[in-house]
Tab-separated table of C-alpha atoms in Angstrom:
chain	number	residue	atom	x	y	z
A	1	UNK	CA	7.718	-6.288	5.535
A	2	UNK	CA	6.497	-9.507	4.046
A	3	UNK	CA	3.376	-10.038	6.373
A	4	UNK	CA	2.501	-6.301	6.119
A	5	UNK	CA	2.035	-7.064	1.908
A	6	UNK	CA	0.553	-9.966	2.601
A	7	UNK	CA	-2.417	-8.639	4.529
A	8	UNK	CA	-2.618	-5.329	2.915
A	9	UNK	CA	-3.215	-7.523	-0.928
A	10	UNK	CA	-5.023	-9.886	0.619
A	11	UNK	CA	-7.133	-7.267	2.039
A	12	UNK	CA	-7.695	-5.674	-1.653
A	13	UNK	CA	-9.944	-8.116	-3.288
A	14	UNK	CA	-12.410	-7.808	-0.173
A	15	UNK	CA	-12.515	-4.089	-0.503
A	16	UNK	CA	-12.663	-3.264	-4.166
A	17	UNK	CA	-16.773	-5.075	-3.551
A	18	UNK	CA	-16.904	-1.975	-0.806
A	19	UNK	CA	-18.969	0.835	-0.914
A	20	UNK	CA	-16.580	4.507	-1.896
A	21	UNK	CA	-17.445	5.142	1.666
A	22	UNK	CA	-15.807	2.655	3.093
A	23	UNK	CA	-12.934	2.601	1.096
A	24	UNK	CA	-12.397	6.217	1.811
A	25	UNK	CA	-12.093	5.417	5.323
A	26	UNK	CA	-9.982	2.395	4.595
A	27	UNK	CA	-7.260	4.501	2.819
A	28	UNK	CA	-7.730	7.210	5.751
A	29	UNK	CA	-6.283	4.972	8.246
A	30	UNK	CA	-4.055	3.017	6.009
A	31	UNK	CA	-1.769	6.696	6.231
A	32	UNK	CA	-2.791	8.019	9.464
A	33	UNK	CA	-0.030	8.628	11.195
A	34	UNK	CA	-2.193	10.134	14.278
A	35	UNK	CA	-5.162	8.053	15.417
A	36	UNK	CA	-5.786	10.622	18.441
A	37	UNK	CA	-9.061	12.499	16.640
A	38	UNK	CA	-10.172	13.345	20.564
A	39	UNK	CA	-8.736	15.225	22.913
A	40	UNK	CA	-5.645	14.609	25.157
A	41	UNK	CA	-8.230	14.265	27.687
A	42	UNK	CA	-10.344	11.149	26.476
A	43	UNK	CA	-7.220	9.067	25.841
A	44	UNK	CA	-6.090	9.707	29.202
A	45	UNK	CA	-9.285	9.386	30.963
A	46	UNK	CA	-9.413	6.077	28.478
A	47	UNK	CA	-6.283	4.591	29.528
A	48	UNK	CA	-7.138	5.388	33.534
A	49	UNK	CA	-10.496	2.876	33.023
A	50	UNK	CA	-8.177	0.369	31.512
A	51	UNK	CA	-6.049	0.332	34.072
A	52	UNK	CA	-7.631	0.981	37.172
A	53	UNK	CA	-10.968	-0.309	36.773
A	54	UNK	CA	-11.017	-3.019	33.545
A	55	UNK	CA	-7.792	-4.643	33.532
A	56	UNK	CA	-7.081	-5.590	37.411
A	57	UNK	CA	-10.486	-7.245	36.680
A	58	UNK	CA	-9.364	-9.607	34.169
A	59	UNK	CA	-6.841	-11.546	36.073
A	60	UNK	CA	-4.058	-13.537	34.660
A	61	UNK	CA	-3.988	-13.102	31.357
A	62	UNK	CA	-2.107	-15.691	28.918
A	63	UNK	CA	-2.447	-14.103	25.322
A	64	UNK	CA	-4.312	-10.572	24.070
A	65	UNK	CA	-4.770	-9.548	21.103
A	66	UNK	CA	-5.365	-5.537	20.269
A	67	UNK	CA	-7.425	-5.275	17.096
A	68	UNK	CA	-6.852	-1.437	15.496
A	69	UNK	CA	-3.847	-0.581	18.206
A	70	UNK	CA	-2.694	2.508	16.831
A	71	UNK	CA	0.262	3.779	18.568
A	72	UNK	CA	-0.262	1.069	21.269
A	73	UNK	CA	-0.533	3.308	24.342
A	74	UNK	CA	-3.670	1.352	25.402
A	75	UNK	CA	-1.769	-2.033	23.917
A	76	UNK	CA	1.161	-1.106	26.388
A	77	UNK	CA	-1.005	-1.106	29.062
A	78	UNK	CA	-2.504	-4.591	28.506
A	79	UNK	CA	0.880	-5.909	28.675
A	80	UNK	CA	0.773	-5.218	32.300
A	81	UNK	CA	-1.977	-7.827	32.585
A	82	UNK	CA	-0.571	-10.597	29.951
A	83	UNK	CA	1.967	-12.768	29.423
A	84	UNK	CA	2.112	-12.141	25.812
A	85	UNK	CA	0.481	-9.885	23.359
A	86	UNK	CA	-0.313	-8.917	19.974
A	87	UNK	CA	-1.365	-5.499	18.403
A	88	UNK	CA	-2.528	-5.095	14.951
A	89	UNK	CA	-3.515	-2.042	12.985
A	90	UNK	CA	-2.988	-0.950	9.240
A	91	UNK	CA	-1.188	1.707	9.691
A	92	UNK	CA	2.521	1.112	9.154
A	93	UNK	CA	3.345	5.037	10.384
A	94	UNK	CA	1.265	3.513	13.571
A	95	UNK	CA	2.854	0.201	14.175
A	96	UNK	CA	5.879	2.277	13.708
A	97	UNK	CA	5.051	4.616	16.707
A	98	UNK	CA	3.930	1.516	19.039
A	99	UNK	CA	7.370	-0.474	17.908
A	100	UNK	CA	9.248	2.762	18.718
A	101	UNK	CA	7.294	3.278	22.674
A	102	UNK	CA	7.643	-0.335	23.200
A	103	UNK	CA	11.292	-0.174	22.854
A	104	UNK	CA	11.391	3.058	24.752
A	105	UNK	CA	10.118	1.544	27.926
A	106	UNK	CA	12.564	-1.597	27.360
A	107	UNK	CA	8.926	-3.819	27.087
A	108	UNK	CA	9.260	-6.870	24.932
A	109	UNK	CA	6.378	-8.691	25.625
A	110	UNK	CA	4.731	-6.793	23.110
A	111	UNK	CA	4.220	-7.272	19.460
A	112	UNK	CA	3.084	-5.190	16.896
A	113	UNK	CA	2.353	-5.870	13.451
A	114	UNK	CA	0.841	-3.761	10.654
A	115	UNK	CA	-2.140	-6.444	9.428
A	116	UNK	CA	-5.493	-5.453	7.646
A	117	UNK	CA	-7.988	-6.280	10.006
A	118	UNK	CA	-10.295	-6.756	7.450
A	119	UNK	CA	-8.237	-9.564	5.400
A	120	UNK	CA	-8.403	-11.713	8.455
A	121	UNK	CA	-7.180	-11.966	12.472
A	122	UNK	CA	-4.141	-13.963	14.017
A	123	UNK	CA	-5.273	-17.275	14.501
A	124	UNK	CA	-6.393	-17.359	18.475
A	125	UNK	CA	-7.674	-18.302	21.186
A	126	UNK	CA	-6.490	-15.321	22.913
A	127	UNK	CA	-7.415	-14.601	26.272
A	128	UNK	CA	-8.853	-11.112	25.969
A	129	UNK	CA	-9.470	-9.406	22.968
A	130	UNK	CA	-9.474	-5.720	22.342
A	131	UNK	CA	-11.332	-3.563	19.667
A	132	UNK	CA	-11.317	-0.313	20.521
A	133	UNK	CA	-12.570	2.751	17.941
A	134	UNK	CA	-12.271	0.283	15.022
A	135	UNK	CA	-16.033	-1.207	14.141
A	136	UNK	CA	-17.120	2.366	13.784
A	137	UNK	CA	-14.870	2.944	10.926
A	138	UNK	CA	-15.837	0.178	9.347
A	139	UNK	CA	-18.418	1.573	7.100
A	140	UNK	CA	-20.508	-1.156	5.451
A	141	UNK	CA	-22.558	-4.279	6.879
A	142	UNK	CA	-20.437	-6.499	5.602
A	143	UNK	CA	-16.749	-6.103	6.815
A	144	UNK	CA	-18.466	-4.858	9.930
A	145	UNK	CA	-20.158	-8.421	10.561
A	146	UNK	CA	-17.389	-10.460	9.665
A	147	UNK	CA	-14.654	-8.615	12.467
A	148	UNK	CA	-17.842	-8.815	14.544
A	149	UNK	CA	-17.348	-12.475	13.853
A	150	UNK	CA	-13.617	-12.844	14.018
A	151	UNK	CA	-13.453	-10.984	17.641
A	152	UNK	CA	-15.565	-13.387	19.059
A	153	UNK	CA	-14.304	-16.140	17.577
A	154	UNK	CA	-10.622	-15.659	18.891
A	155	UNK	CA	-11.787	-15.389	21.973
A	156	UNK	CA	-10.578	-18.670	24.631
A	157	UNK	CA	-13.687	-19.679	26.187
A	158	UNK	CA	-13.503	-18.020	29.706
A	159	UNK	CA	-12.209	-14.649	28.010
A	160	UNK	CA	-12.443	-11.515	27.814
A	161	UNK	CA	-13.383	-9.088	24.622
A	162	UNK	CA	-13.543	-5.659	24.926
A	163	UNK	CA	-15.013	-2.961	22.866
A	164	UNK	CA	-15.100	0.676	22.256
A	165	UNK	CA	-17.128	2.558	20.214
A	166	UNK	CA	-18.548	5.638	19.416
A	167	UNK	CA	-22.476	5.059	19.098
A	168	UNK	CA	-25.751	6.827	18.415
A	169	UNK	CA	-29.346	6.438	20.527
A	170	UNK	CA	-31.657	7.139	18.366
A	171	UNK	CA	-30.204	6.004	14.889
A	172	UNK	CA	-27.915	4.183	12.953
A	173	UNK	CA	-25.826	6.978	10.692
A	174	UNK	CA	-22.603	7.633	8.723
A	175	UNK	CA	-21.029	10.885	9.574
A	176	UNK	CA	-18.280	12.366	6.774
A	177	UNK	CA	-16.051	14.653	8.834
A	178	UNK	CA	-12.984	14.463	10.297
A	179	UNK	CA	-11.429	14.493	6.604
A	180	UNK	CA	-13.213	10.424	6.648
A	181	UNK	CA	-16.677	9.127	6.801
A	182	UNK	CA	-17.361	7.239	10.134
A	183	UNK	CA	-20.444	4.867	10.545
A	184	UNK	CA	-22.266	5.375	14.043
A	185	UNK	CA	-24.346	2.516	14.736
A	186	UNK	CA	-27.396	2.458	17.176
A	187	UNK	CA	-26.056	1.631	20.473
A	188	UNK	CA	-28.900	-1.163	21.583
A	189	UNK	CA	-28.099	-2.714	18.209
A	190	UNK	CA	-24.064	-2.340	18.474
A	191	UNK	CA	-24.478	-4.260	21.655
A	192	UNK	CA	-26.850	-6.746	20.296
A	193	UNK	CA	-24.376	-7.419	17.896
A	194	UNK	CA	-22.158	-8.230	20.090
């Protein structure tokens, strides 16, 4: 797919300047084809607060935008709420997965599109914006800051972002397990940051 190659080389300059770390993680989820490192229980429990408690308080939704989508079961769900939307991840064995349930349940409002993060969002403004379980794999400062950046900036005024992130209360730390290192920022700074 020409815009998968796109993103994924124009991705490559950006990360070669990243720590081994980082780009450890970056390859990790480049071939994950199973973004489920919790248990059955947490997703579902996940996708319950999504639908019954966050999403039938965002309204009318024109365009969203799922940062890190994975498979696209919480993506799916959003497209109850929106007119239109958009899920990204770099994963092609992922976007694959999503395409495939998205089909499944005849939805075609829908999108999904394997895109580096990293090398740059779809241009907005979207109407809500969801990152959820991707700033904590991004190991270094850097590439953390500037999605940081991008989330908020494709964000219509009025709208919503949401996040999701493993965090730590007492310190900032990376954590190597899982077969990839993971970076678990302090949670008063995480939502400084935001």
């Amino acid at each position: 797919d020409l815009a998968e190659n796109e993103a994924v080389q124009a991705a490559e300059p950006a990360a070669a300047s990243c720590s081994a770390a980082h780009q450890a993680a970056r390859e990790h989820w480049q071939q994950c084809s199973n973004s489920h490192a919790a248990s059955p229980a947490y997703y579902e429990k996940t996708a319950e607060v999504l639908r019954e408690q966050v999403l039938p308080r965002l309204g009318s939704v024109k365009r969203a935008l799922d940062v890190g989508c994975g498979d696209g079961r919480f993506t799916l769900l959003m497209g109850d709420v929106a007119r239109s939307v958009r899920g990204i991840d770099l994963s092609p064995a992922l976007i694959a997965q999503a395409q495939n349930s998205a089909a499944a349940a005849g939805i075609t409002r829908v999108q999904f599109e394997c895109r580096d993060a990293e090398a740059g969002l779809p241009e907005g403004p979207f109407d809500l914006v969801a990152c959820m379980g991707v700033l904590s794999t991004l190991v270094d400062e850097q590439p953390y800051r500037h999605l940081l950046a991008q989330l908020v900036e494709r964000v219509s005024p009025g709208g919503w972002l949401i996040t999701k992130d493993t965090v730590c209360e007492t310190r900032d730390r990376v954590q190597h397990g899982s077969g990839y290192p993971i970076h678990y920022r302090l949670a008063k700074r995480y939502r400084q940051d935001l």
